[in-house]
Short mmCIF file of C-alpha atoms in Angstrom, two decimals:
data_model
loop_
_atom_site.label_atom_id
_atom_site.label_comp_id
_atom_site.label_asym_id
_atom_site.label_seq_id
_atom_site.Cartn_x
_atom_site.Cartn_y
_atom_site.Cartn_z
CA MET A 133 -8.13 -17.97 2.59
CA PHE A 134 -6.91 -15.14 4.82
CA ARG A 135 -3.86 -17.16 5.82
CA VAL A 136 -2.81 -18.01 2.24
CA ASN A 137 -3.69 -14.80 0.37
CA PRO A 138 -0.93 -12.57 1.86
CA ILE A 139 1.70 -15.10 0.70
CA LYS A 140 0.31 -15.02 -2.83
CA ILE A 141 0.27 -11.20 -2.91
CA SER A 142 3.80 -10.87 -1.66
CA MET A 143 5.10 -13.27 -4.31
CA LYS A 144 3.39 -11.34 -7.14
CA GLN A 145 4.71 -8.12 -5.74
CA ALA A 146 8.20 -9.61 -5.60
CA ILE A 147 7.97 -10.59 -9.27
CA LEU A 148 6.81 -7.10 -10.22
CA ILE A 149 9.54 -5.39 -8.21
CA PHE A 150 12.21 -7.65 -9.70
CA PHE A 151 10.93 -6.97 -13.23
CA LEU A 152 10.89 -3.20 -12.72
CA PHE A 153 14.34 -3.25 -11.13
CA ILE A 154 15.83 -5.05 -14.12
CA PHE A 155 14.01 -3.39 -17.01
CA THR A 156 12.90 0.07 -15.91
CA PRO A 157 15.27 2.79 -17.18
CA ASN A 158 16.67 5.46 -14.92
CA LEU A 159 14.10 8.23 -14.83
CA CYS A 160 15.88 10.47 -12.38
CA MET A 161 17.82 12.48 -14.97
CA GLY A 162 15.13 15.06 -15.69
CA GLY A 163 12.98 17.48 -13.78
CA ASP A 164 15.29 20.47 -13.18
CA GLU A 165 15.56 23.60 -15.29
CA THR A 166 18.60 22.34 -17.20
CA GLN A 167 16.90 19.12 -18.25
CA GLU A 168 13.79 21.06 -19.22
CA ILE A 169 15.68 23.41 -21.58
CA LEU A 170 17.66 20.49 -23.06
CA THR A 171 14.43 18.62 -23.74
CA LYS A 172 13.11 21.76 -25.44
CA LEU A 173 16.28 21.89 -27.57
CA ASP A 174 15.88 18.21 -28.51
CA LEU A 175 12.37 18.96 -29.75
CA THR A 176 13.61 22.02 -31.66
CA ILE A 177 16.30 19.95 -33.42
CA ARG A 178 13.71 17.35 -34.38
CA LYS A 179 11.69 20.18 -35.96
CA LYS A 180 14.73 21.67 -37.73
CA SER A 181 13.53 20.59 -41.17
CA ARG A 182 10.28 22.47 -40.55
CA TYR A 183 12.15 25.68 -39.68
CA HIS A 184 14.30 25.28 -42.80
CA ALA A 185 11.14 24.75 -44.86
CA GLU A 186 9.69 27.97 -43.46
CA LYS A 187 12.94 29.73 -44.34
CA ARG A 188 12.82 28.41 -47.91
CA GLN A 189 9.16 29.41 -48.17
CA SER A 190 10.02 33.02 -47.36
CA ILE A 191 12.91 32.86 -49.86
CA ASP A 192 10.57 31.47 -52.53
CA SER A 193 8.21 34.40 -51.92
CA LEU A 194 11.10 36.83 -52.50
CA GLN A 195 12.13 34.91 -55.62
CA GLN A 196 8.64 35.40 -57.03
CA ILE A 197 8.72 39.12 -56.26
CA LYS A 198 12.14 39.35 -57.95
CA GLN A 199 10.57 38.27 -61.25
CA VAL A 200 8.17 41.24 -61.41
CA VAL A 201 10.19 44.23 -60.12
CA CYS A 202 13.06 46.30 -61.45
CA GLY A 203 15.26 49.25 -60.54
CA LYS A 204 15.57 50.08 -56.84
CA ALA A 205 12.75 47.68 -55.96
CA LEU A 206 14.79 44.84 -57.46
CA MET A 207 17.84 46.07 -55.55
CA ASN A 208 15.87 45.94 -52.29
CA VAL A 209 14.66 42.39 -53.08
CA TYR A 210 18.30 41.33 -53.68
CA HIS A 211 19.15 42.83 -50.29
CA GLU A 212 16.34 40.90 -48.61
CA LEU A 213 17.41 37.69 -50.37
CA TYR A 214 20.94 38.18 -49.07
CA ASN A 215 19.61 38.65 -45.54
CA ALA A 216 17.55 35.46 -45.92
CA TYR A 217 20.56 33.44 -47.10
CA ALA A 218 23.12 35.00 -44.71
CA HIS A 219 24.19 32.48 -42.05
CA PHE A 220 21.93 29.94 -43.80
CA GLN A 221 23.54 29.10 -47.16
CA SER A 222 26.71 31.07 -47.84
CA ASP A 223 27.04 30.19 -51.55
CA SER A 224 23.63 31.72 -52.32
CA ALA A 225 24.33 34.64 -49.99
CA LEU A 226 27.54 35.40 -51.90
CA LEU A 227 25.66 35.27 -55.22
CA TYR A 228 23.10 37.82 -54.04
CA THR A 229 25.77 40.20 -52.71
CA LYS A 230 27.18 40.27 -56.25
CA LEU A 231 23.73 40.78 -57.80
CA LEU A 232 22.99 43.44 -55.19
CA TYR A 233 26.21 45.30 -56.02
CA ALA A 234 25.55 45.15 -59.78
CA GLN A 235 22.00 46.47 -59.32
CA ALA A 236 23.21 49.22 -56.93
CA VAL A 237 25.70 50.34 -59.60
CA LYS A 238 22.86 50.50 -62.14
CA CYS A 239 20.75 52.54 -59.71
CA GLU A 240 23.78 54.72 -58.79
CA ASP A 241 23.13 53.96 -55.10
CA LYS A 242 26.55 54.33 -53.42
CA LYS A 243 25.22 53.47 -49.99
CA MET A 244 23.87 50.10 -51.19
CA GLN A 245 27.11 49.50 -53.10
CA GLU A 246 28.99 49.80 -49.79
CA VAL A 247 26.52 47.44 -48.11
CA ALA A 248 26.86 44.88 -50.91
CA LEU A 249 30.69 44.83 -50.81
CA ILE A 250 30.81 44.72 -46.99
CA LYS A 251 28.29 41.85 -46.87
CA GLN A 252 30.26 40.11 -49.62
CA SER A 253 33.41 40.32 -47.50
CA LEU A 254 31.56 38.88 -44.49
CA THR A 255 30.18 36.00 -46.58
CA MET A 256 33.65 35.18 -47.93
CA GLY A 257 34.84 35.10 -44.32
CA ILE A 258 32.09 32.60 -43.43
CA MET A 259 33.27 30.44 -46.33
CA GLY A 260 36.85 30.57 -45.00
CA THR A 261 38.41 32.74 -47.74
CA TYR A 262 39.86 35.21 -45.24
CA HIS A 263 42.55 36.51 -47.62
CA HIS A 264 40.01 37.57 -50.24
CA SER A 265 37.73 38.98 -47.57
CA ASN A 266 40.46 41.15 -46.05
CA ALA A 267 41.71 42.22 -49.48
CA GLN A 268 38.26 43.48 -50.42
CA LEU A 269 37.86 45.22 -47.07
CA ASP A 270 41.22 46.94 -47.57
CA SER A 271 40.05 48.24 -50.96
CA LEU A 272 36.84 49.50 -49.35
CA LYS A 273 38.47 51.32 -46.47
CA LYS A 274 38.82 54.73 -48.21
CA ARG A 275 35.62 54.45 -50.25
CA ILE A 276 33.13 54.33 -47.40
CA CYS A 277 31.21 57.55 -47.20
CA THR A 278 28.33 56.86 -44.77
CA PRO A 279 28.39 56.36 -40.97
CA GLU A 280 26.21 53.25 -41.35
CA GLY A 281 28.62 51.77 -43.88
CA LEU A 282 31.60 52.56 -41.64
CA LEU A 283 29.93 50.83 -38.66
CA GLN A 284 29.16 47.76 -40.76
CA TYR A 285 32.74 47.79 -42.05
CA MET A 286 34.10 47.81 -38.47
CA HIS A 287 31.78 44.94 -37.48
CA VAL A 288 32.96 42.78 -40.37
CA ARG A 289 36.62 43.60 -39.70
CA ARG A 290 36.20 42.67 -36.04
CA THR A 291 34.42 39.44 -37.01
CA ILE A 292 37.01 38.37 -39.61
CA TYR A 293 39.95 38.97 -37.27
CA GLY A 294 38.12 37.18 -34.47
CA TRP A 295 37.70 34.14 -36.74
CA LEU A 296 41.36 34.32 -37.77
CA ALA A 297 42.40 34.38 -34.11
CA GLU A 298 40.32 31.27 -33.50
CA TYR A 299 41.63 29.62 -36.70
CA THR A 300 45.27 30.21 -35.67
CA LYS A 301 44.90 29.35 -31.98
CA ALA A 302 47.77 26.84 -32.24
CA LEU A 303 50.13 29.63 -33.46
CA SER A 304 50.50 31.96 -30.49
CA ASP A 305 52.21 34.86 -32.31
CA LEU A 306 49.64 35.02 -35.10
CA ARG A 307 46.77 34.59 -32.70
CA GLU A 308 48.06 37.43 -30.52
CA SER A 309 48.31 39.68 -33.57
CA TYR A 310 44.77 38.85 -34.69
CA ASN A 311 43.43 39.32 -31.16
CA SER A 312 45.03 42.77 -31.08
CA LEU A 313 43.34 43.69 -34.36
CA THR A 314 40.04 42.31 -33.04
CA GLU A 315 40.35 44.57 -30.00
CA HIS A 316 41.17 47.57 -32.24
CA TYR A 317 38.08 47.16 -34.40
CA ARG A 318 35.90 46.39 -31.39
CA ASP A 319 36.96 49.72 -29.86
CA SER A 320 36.13 51.44 -33.15
CA ILE A 321 32.64 49.88 -33.06
CA LEU A 322 32.12 51.19 -29.52
CA THR A 323 32.87 54.74 -30.69
CA LEU A 324 30.44 54.48 -33.61
CA GLU A 325 27.58 52.32 -32.28
CA THR A 326 24.51 54.34 -31.28
CA ASP A 327 22.09 51.51 -30.62
CA PRO A 328 22.22 50.91 -26.81
CA VAL A 329 21.61 47.15 -27.05
CA SER A 330 24.27 46.57 -29.72
CA HIS A 331 26.68 48.84 -27.82
CA ALA A 332 26.12 46.84 -24.60
CA VAL A 333 26.66 43.54 -26.44
CA CYS A 334 29.94 44.80 -27.92
CA MET A 335 31.06 46.25 -24.58
CA ALA A 336 30.29 42.95 -22.83
CA ASP A 337 32.38 41.14 -25.45
CA LYS A 338 35.25 43.51 -24.66
CA GLU A 339 34.89 43.01 -20.90
CA ILE A 340 34.96 39.23 -21.36
CA SER A 341 38.13 39.40 -23.46
CA GLN A 342 39.77 41.51 -20.73
CA GLY A 343 38.67 39.17 -17.93
CA ASN A 344 36.10 41.54 -16.41
CA ILE A 345 33.48 38.80 -16.18
CA LYS A 346 31.22 40.38 -13.57
CA ALA A 347 31.10 43.65 -15.49
CA ALA A 348 30.15 41.76 -18.66
CA GLU A 349 27.45 39.86 -16.78
CA SER A 350 25.98 43.11 -15.45
CA LEU A 351 25.88 44.62 -18.96
CA LEU A 352 24.21 41.58 -20.48
CA MET A 353 21.61 41.26 -17.72
CA GLY A 354 20.71 44.90 -18.33
CA ILE A 355 19.75 44.28 -21.98
CA LYS A 356 18.43 40.72 -21.68
CA GLY A 357 14.80 41.79 -22.01
CA GLN A 358 15.45 44.26 -24.85
CA ALA A 359 17.52 42.18 -27.27
CA LYS A 360 15.74 40.74 -30.31
CA GLY A 361 16.76 38.62 -33.29
CA GLU A 362 20.52 38.51 -33.86
CA GLN A 363 21.12 40.75 -30.84
CA LEU A 364 19.38 38.17 -28.62
CA ALA A 365 21.57 35.39 -30.03
CA TYR A 366 24.75 37.37 -29.19
CA THR A 367 23.38 38.25 -25.74
CA LEU A 368 22.53 34.67 -24.81
CA TYR A 369 25.81 33.33 -26.20
CA ASN A 370 27.87 35.91 -24.29
CA MET A 371 25.94 35.07 -21.11
CA GLY A 372 26.90 31.43 -21.66
CA THR A 373 30.53 32.49 -22.06
CA VAL A 374 30.27 34.48 -18.81
CA LYS A 375 28.89 31.44 -16.98
CA ARG A 376 31.73 29.29 -18.33
CA HIS A 377 34.30 31.73 -16.92
CA LEU A 378 32.44 31.74 -13.58
CA GLY A 379 32.43 27.93 -13.49
CA GLN A 380 28.62 27.78 -13.40
CA THR A 381 28.19 24.70 -15.59
CA ASP A 382 24.40 24.41 -15.31
CA SER A 383 23.90 28.04 -16.30
CA LEU A 384 26.42 27.63 -19.14
CA VAL A 385 24.40 24.70 -20.52
CA GLN A 386 21.12 26.58 -20.16
CA TYR A 387 22.31 29.71 -21.99
CA MET A 388 24.04 27.80 -24.77
CA ALA A 389 20.89 25.68 -25.22
CA ARG A 390 18.72 28.81 -25.40
CA THR A 391 21.11 30.31 -27.97
CA ALA A 392 20.97 27.12 -30.06
CA ILE A 393 17.15 27.07 -29.90
CA HIS A 394 17.05 30.71 -31.00
CA ASP A 395 19.48 30.02 -33.89
CA ILE A 396 17.67 26.93 -35.16
CA ARG A 397 14.24 28.54 -35.01
CA ARG A 398 15.56 31.47 -37.07
CA GLY A 399 16.85 29.07 -39.71
CA VAL A 400 20.51 29.85 -38.93
CA THR A 401 22.98 27.12 -39.93
CA GLU A 402 26.26 28.98 -39.23
CA TYR A 403 26.52 29.02 -35.45
CA ILE A 404 28.81 28.06 -32.58
CA ALA A 405 26.54 27.70 -29.52
CA LEU A 406 25.36 24.14 -30.28
CA GLN A 407 28.86 22.73 -30.69
CA GLU A 408 30.06 24.46 -27.52
CA LEU A 409 27.02 23.01 -25.74
CA ALA A 410 27.97 19.57 -27.08
CA VAL A 411 31.46 19.94 -25.57
CA ALA A 412 30.00 21.05 -22.21
CA LEU A 413 27.61 18.08 -22.14
CA TYR A 414 30.45 15.72 -23.09
CA GLU A 415 32.40 16.99 -20.08
CA ARG A 416 29.32 16.41 -17.89
CA GLY A 417 28.99 12.82 -19.16
CA ASP A 418 25.84 13.30 -21.27
CA ILE A 419 27.44 11.54 -24.24
CA GLU A 420 24.25 10.77 -26.17
CA ARG A 421 23.14 14.40 -26.34
CA ALA A 422 26.68 15.63 -27.00
CA TYR A 423 26.94 13.29 -29.98
CA ASN A 424 23.52 14.23 -31.39
CA TYR A 425 24.21 17.95 -31.04
CA MET A 426 27.63 17.64 -32.69
CA VAL A 427 26.10 15.71 -35.61
CA CYS A 428 23.45 18.44 -36.00
CA ALA A 429 26.12 21.18 -35.91
CA MET A 430 28.21 19.30 -38.49
CA GLU A 431 25.25 18.88 -40.84
CA ASP A 432 24.38 22.59 -40.62
CA ALA A 433 27.98 23.79 -41.03
CA THR A 434 28.35 21.61 -44.12
CA PHE A 435 25.04 22.82 -45.53
CA CYS A 436 26.02 26.45 -44.96
CA ASN A 437 29.60 25.89 -46.25
CA ALA A 438 30.90 27.51 -43.05
CA ARG A 439 34.54 26.44 -43.17
CA LEU A 440 35.69 27.57 -39.72
CA ARG A 441 32.74 25.89 -38.02
CA SER A 442 33.44 22.67 -39.93
CA ILE A 443 37.10 22.70 -38.86
CA ALA A 444 36.22 23.34 -35.23
CA ILE A 445 33.67 20.52 -35.27
CA ALA A 446 36.16 18.16 -36.97
CA GLU A 447 38.58 18.66 -34.07
CA ILE A 448 36.20 17.55 -31.33
CA TYR A 449 33.84 15.22 -33.21
CA PRO A 450 36.15 12.14 -33.19
CA ILE A 451 36.50 12.36 -29.41
CA ILE A 452 32.75 12.56 -28.84
CA ASP A 453 32.10 9.91 -31.48
CA HIS A 454 34.52 7.52 -29.73
CA ALA A 455 32.80 8.13 -26.37
CA HIS A 456 29.42 7.59 -28.04
CA GLN A 457 30.56 4.25 -29.46
CA GLU A 458 31.66 3.19 -25.97
CA VAL A 459 28.19 4.10 -24.63
CA LEU A 460 26.56 2.05 -27.39
CA ASN A 461 28.79 -0.92 -26.52
CA LYS A 462 27.79 -0.64 -22.87
CA GLU A 463 24.11 -0.50 -23.83
CA SER A 464 24.60 -3.61 -25.94
CA ASN A 465 26.11 -5.39 -22.95
CA ALA A 466 23.24 -4.16 -20.80
CA ARG A 467 20.72 -5.63 -23.25
CA TYR A 468 22.59 -8.93 -23.12
CA MET A 469 22.38 -8.91 -19.33
CA ALA A 470 18.68 -8.04 -19.59
CA VAL A 471 18.11 -11.15 -21.71
CA ILE A 472 19.86 -13.26 -19.08
CA ALA A 473 17.76 -11.60 -16.38
CA PHE A 474 14.59 -12.29 -18.35
CA ALA A 475 15.53 -15.95 -18.69
CA THR A 476 16.14 -16.06 -14.94
CA LEU A 477 12.76 -14.46 -14.33
CA THR A 478 11.09 -17.04 -16.55
CA LEU A 479 12.68 -19.82 -14.54
CA MET A 480 11.45 -18.18 -11.35
CA ILE A 481 7.92 -18.04 -12.74
CA ILE A 482 8.04 -21.76 -13.53
CA CYS A 483 9.17 -22.41 -9.97
CA PHE A 484 6.27 -20.35 -8.68
CA ALA A 485 3.90 -22.36 -10.84
CA VAL A 486 5.19 -25.55 -9.25
CA TYR A 487 4.82 -23.91 -5.86
CA PHE A 488 1.19 -23.00 -6.58
CA TYR A 489 0.50 -26.59 -7.59
CA PHE A 490 1.70 -27.96 -4.27
CA GLU A 491 0.04 -25.08 -2.46
CA SER A 492 -3.31 -26.12 -3.95
CA LYS A 493 -2.77 -29.64 -2.59
CA ARG A 494 -2.03 -28.18 0.81
CA LEU A 495 -5.21 -26.11 0.62
CA ARG A 496 -7.26 -29.25 -0.10
CA TYR A 497 -5.83 -30.80 3.04
CA ALA A 498 -6.61 -27.60 4.95
CA ARG A 499 -10.16 -27.81 3.67
CA SER A 500 -10.60 -31.28 5.10
CA GLN A 501 -9.19 -30.09 8.41
CA LEU A 502 -11.51 -27.13 8.40
CA TYR A 503 -14.43 -29.43 7.69
CA ILE A 504 -13.54 -31.48 10.77
CA SER A 505 -13.17 -28.30 12.80
CA ASN A 506 -16.54 -27.16 11.56
CA SER A 507 -18.17 -30.38 12.76
CA ARG A 508 -16.66 -29.89 16.18
CA LEU A 509 -17.85 -26.31 16.27
CA GLU A 510 -21.36 -27.48 15.37
CA ASN A 511 -21.37 -29.84 18.33
CA ALA A 512 -19.99 -27.17 20.63
CA LYS A 513 -22.63 -24.74 19.40
CA ARG A 514 -25.46 -27.12 20.22
CA LEU A 515 -24.09 -27.66 23.71
CA LEU A 516 -23.75 -23.94 24.26
CA GLU A 517 -27.34 -23.33 23.04
CA GLU A 518 -28.57 -25.73 25.70
CA ALA A 519 -26.39 -24.12 28.37
CA ASN A 520 -27.05 -20.46 27.60
CA ALA A 521 -29.95 -19.27 25.47
CA ASP A 522 -28.55 -15.74 25.42
CA LEU A 523 -25.62 -16.92 23.25
CA LYS A 524 -27.82 -18.61 20.68
CA LYS A 525 -27.86 -15.66 18.33
CA LEU A 526 -24.10 -15.27 18.57
CA ASP A 527 -23.56 -18.96 17.83
CA ASN A 528 -25.90 -18.81 14.83
CA THR A 529 -23.90 -15.91 13.50
CA LYS A 530 -20.66 -17.77 14.07
CA GLU A 531 -22.02 -20.82 12.25
CA LYS A 532 -23.14 -18.67 9.35
CA TYR A 533 -19.76 -17.03 8.87
CA ILE A 534 -17.77 -20.19 9.41
CA THR A 535 -19.87 -21.72 6.63
CA PHE A 536 -19.31 -18.60 4.59
CA TYR A 537 -15.59 -18.86 5.28
CA LEU A 538 -15.55 -22.54 4.24
CA ASN A 539 -17.47 -21.80 1.06
CA ARG A 540 -15.04 -18.99 0.29
CA CYS A 541 -12.09 -21.33 0.85
CA ARG A 542 -13.75 -24.00 -1.29
CA SER A 543 -14.34 -21.48 -4.04
CA TYR A 544 -10.76 -20.34 -3.82
CA ILE A 545 -9.51 -23.93 -3.95
CA GLU A 546 -11.66 -24.68 -6.97
CA ASN A 547 -10.40 -21.54 -8.69
CA MET A 548 -6.82 -22.53 -7.92
CA ASP A 549 -7.49 -26.02 -9.24
CA GLU A 550 -8.98 -24.62 -12.45
CA TYR A 551 -5.97 -22.32 -12.78
CA ARG A 552 -3.67 -25.32 -12.27
CA LYS A 553 -5.58 -27.34 -14.86
CA ASP A 554 -5.33 -24.50 -17.36
CA LEU A 555 -1.59 -24.31 -16.83
CA LEU A 556 -1.30 -28.09 -17.06
CA ARG A 557 -3.21 -28.14 -20.36
CA LEU A 558 -0.97 -25.45 -21.77
CA ALA A 559 2.12 -27.29 -20.53
CA LYS A 560 0.98 -30.54 -22.15
CA ALA A 561 0.31 -28.67 -25.37
CA GLY A 562 3.82 -27.22 -25.25
CA LYS A 563 2.55 -23.64 -25.14
CA GLN A 564 5.26 -22.25 -22.90
CA ASN A 565 4.73 -18.67 -24.08
CA ASP A 566 1.04 -18.89 -23.15
CA ILE A 567 2.01 -20.22 -19.72
CA VAL A 568 4.39 -17.29 -19.19
CA LYS A 569 1.77 -14.84 -20.46
CA GLN A 570 -0.90 -16.28 -18.15
CA LEU A 571 1.45 -16.25 -15.17
CA LYS A 572 2.41 -12.65 -15.87
CA SER A 573 -1.20 -11.54 -16.10
CA GLY A 574 -2.67 -10.00 -12.98
CA GLN A 575 -6.23 -10.80 -14.05
CA TYR A 576 -6.57 -13.82 -11.73
CA PHE A 577 -5.34 -11.83 -8.76
CA ASP A 578 -7.61 -8.88 -9.59
CA GLU A 579 -10.66 -11.12 -9.88
CA GLU A 580 -9.88 -12.89 -6.60
CA LYS A 581 -9.30 -9.54 -4.89
CA GLN A 582 -12.63 -8.21 -6.17
CA ARG A 583 -14.43 -11.37 -4.96
CA PHE A 584 -12.75 -10.92 -1.59
CA PHE A 585 -13.93 -7.28 -1.40
CA ASN A 586 -17.46 -8.29 -2.42
CA ASP A 587 -17.54 -11.03 0.24
CA PHE A 588 -16.18 -8.64 2.86
CA ASP A 589 -18.78 -6.01 1.94
CA THR A 590 -21.61 -8.56 2.08
CA ALA A 591 -20.46 -9.93 5.44
CA PHE A 592 -19.95 -6.53 7.01
CA LEU A 593 -23.22 -5.07 5.80
CA ASP A 594 -25.02 -8.17 6.99
CA THR A 595 -23.80 -7.55 10.54
CA HIS A 596 -23.93 -3.75 10.29
CA PRO A 597 -26.85 -3.09 7.91
CA ASN A 598 -27.15 0.60 8.84
CA PHE A 599 -23.44 1.38 8.70
CA VAL A 600 -23.57 3.49 5.52
CA GLN A 601 -26.52 5.55 6.76
CA HIS A 602 -24.99 6.21 10.19
CA PHE A 603 -21.56 6.89 8.69
CA ASN A 604 -23.02 9.53 6.35
CA GLU A 605 -24.62 11.22 9.36
CA LEU A 606 -21.08 11.95 10.55
CA LEU A 607 -20.26 13.78 7.28
CA GLN A 608 -21.27 17.13 5.82
CA PRO A 609 -24.54 16.70 3.85
CA GLU A 610 -23.04 17.73 0.50
CA HIS A 611 -20.19 15.23 0.86
CA ARG A 612 -22.13 12.13 1.91
CA ILE A 613 -21.18 8.91 0.18
CA THR A 614 -23.64 6.86 -1.84
CA PRO A 615 -22.23 3.48 -2.92
CA PRO A 616 -22.90 2.81 -6.62
CA ASN A 617 -24.22 -0.61 -5.69
CA GLY A 618 -26.20 -0.91 -2.50
CA GLY A 619 -24.64 -4.25 -1.60
CA HIS A 620 -21.05 -3.00 -1.74
CA LEU A 621 -18.82 -0.46 -0.04
CA THR A 622 -16.62 2.23 -1.58
CA PRO A 623 -12.88 2.16 -0.74
CA GLU A 624 -13.38 4.93 1.87
CA LEU A 625 -16.26 3.06 3.51
CA ARG A 626 -14.28 -0.19 3.44
CA ILE A 627 -11.34 1.43 5.29
CA PHE A 628 -13.59 2.83 8.02
CA ALA A 629 -15.48 -0.47 8.18
CA LEU A 630 -12.21 -2.15 9.14
CA ILE A 631 -11.58 0.57 11.74
CA ARG A 632 -15.09 -0.10 13.10
CA LEU A 633 -14.15 -3.79 13.39
CA GLY A 634 -11.15 -2.81 15.51
CA VAL A 635 -8.40 -2.85 12.87
CA LYS A 636 -6.81 0.51 13.55
CA ASP A 637 -3.22 -0.08 12.48
CA ILE A 638 -2.69 1.66 9.11
CA ALA A 639 -0.19 -0.96 7.96
CA GLU A 640 -2.68 -3.76 8.72
CA ILE A 641 -5.45 -1.95 6.84
CA ALA A 642 -3.17 -1.39 3.85
CA HIS A 643 -2.14 -5.05 3.94
CA PHE A 644 -5.72 -6.27 4.32
CA LEU A 645 -7.04 -4.20 1.38
CA ASN A 646 -3.85 -4.40 -0.72
CA TYR A 647 -3.54 -0.60 -0.80
CA SER A 648 -0.38 1.46 -0.32
CA LEU A 649 0.12 3.37 2.94
CA PRO A 650 -0.14 6.78 1.15
CA THR A 651 -3.47 5.66 -0.34
CA ILE A 652 -4.87 4.80 3.13
CA TYR A 653 -3.65 8.13 4.53
CA ASN A 654 -5.20 10.03 1.60
CA TYR A 655 -8.58 8.33 2.02
CA ARG A 656 -8.58 8.96 5.80
CA SER A 657 -7.51 12.58 5.38
CA ARG A 658 -10.22 13.18 2.78
CA ILE A 659 -12.96 11.83 5.11
CA HIS A 660 -11.66 13.78 8.12
CA ALA A 661 -11.71 16.93 6.00
CA ILE A 662 -15.43 16.59 5.25
CA ALA A 663 -16.51 15.25 8.68
CA LEU A 664 -18.84 17.18 10.98
CA TYR A 665 -16.66 16.44 14.03
CA PRO A 666 -12.99 16.76 14.97
CA LYS A 667 -10.86 13.69 14.24
CA LYS A 668 -10.89 12.21 17.76
CA GLU A 669 -14.64 12.73 18.26
CA PHE A 670 -15.34 11.44 14.72
CA GLU A 671 -13.52 8.15 15.39
CA GLN A 672 -15.27 7.79 18.76
CA LYS A 673 -18.67 8.16 17.11
CA LEU A 674 -17.58 5.75 14.37
CA MET A 675 -17.00 3.04 16.98
CA GLU A 676 -20.52 3.62 18.32
CA ILE A 677 -22.21 2.76 15.00
#
């Protein structure tokens, strides 16, 4: 049995390795910080409907409050409803700016009238009606009477002209003009902004536009832990922009992914980070994610009625979609090749079945030869008993284990014959799938291996009946090993039993017990760690058992 079993193991291992090589996907893509944040973003996108539902739930609560209040309380509810719809659904946001303005007029609240008209201009800008937005802002310019309103006015002006510069990027003269106006209103914001975080965000934006990337990075890092809500979104996005200018692609992806996660969790549907992330991933070759992110961005931009975002997405989407289709075609070809490989594997399994059949015949012949050898050994034993009485015990032991060996071989042959008969019956019945299933199953190997371990344990403990007791005396009392079944050894005991028999090569032990080399090293290290003696003295005492 010992001569045949290694061949059988190696063939099963070869089948397993071949199968894993063909069908196991590449798992080496993840593990670093970038893959971790992208996986987190994937999960966030899958939960997008839940975040939108939470957003709608808060809006529904405000809608209910709206039904039972009036006067300034109603005006404040309209303001909150606008804030809920802003950057989420621009049509509804525009409606509530109009309702807010009308209610502010009724309440004679000039400050809220300014807020309503400024927010209305911003919402029209989101919807792409820049002419109307700028016209309304022009009419507001001389009517603003509060510092807060003036600051909001400057923010919206800067935002609208920034969008116009992006919208006209193909027209250099217009774009330059809009960029100049963007710079003008950004400078105005810097003179009015008193909040340190918002001021730093605006200043970083200015530094980026002027090419002072390191200065912008320093500003943003200084407020990274203080920014919340919309400020955090701007901070993370600007950090991503900084990393793009510095050529740090991994950091760019990480910051844009964090921005997208922050946007989606807040229920924002008018954003730019996710589509810029999709472009970055497309350039890195991660086509699947780039396509999924671009589809998500397109869905949200359409839902929000954010015209500029939709146009920007429409420019790049066909390119990513084409690359995605190519990836799908390659995957289809890969599946076709996998089917061919599977068919080849099936043919190999059939060949192995034929091999096992002839191997069983060879084993029967080996059995007959072993029987003859056993008879000769019996005769030699009797002669040696007459010649030297001192060797009688040794010869009896040899006879016992030769018989044990023959019985083990006979049992193995009978098992192989039964296995062959089962396969033959299935083949005659035309059950090819059952044959393949039975050949794939490792149950037969596991049972044979367990019988082998049981036989080894029985044989070893028969010749070394006090091995477990003496071995435990070499270990710390609280770590001594008690086999669950007195007639068998644990894996640790089995390894050191082989060492006691003189098998000291780790590779041979691993081969003999069908364990991996790391497993053998782990078991040995664990025992040495709980031994009462240093490693060298421990192994010396082991050999004396």
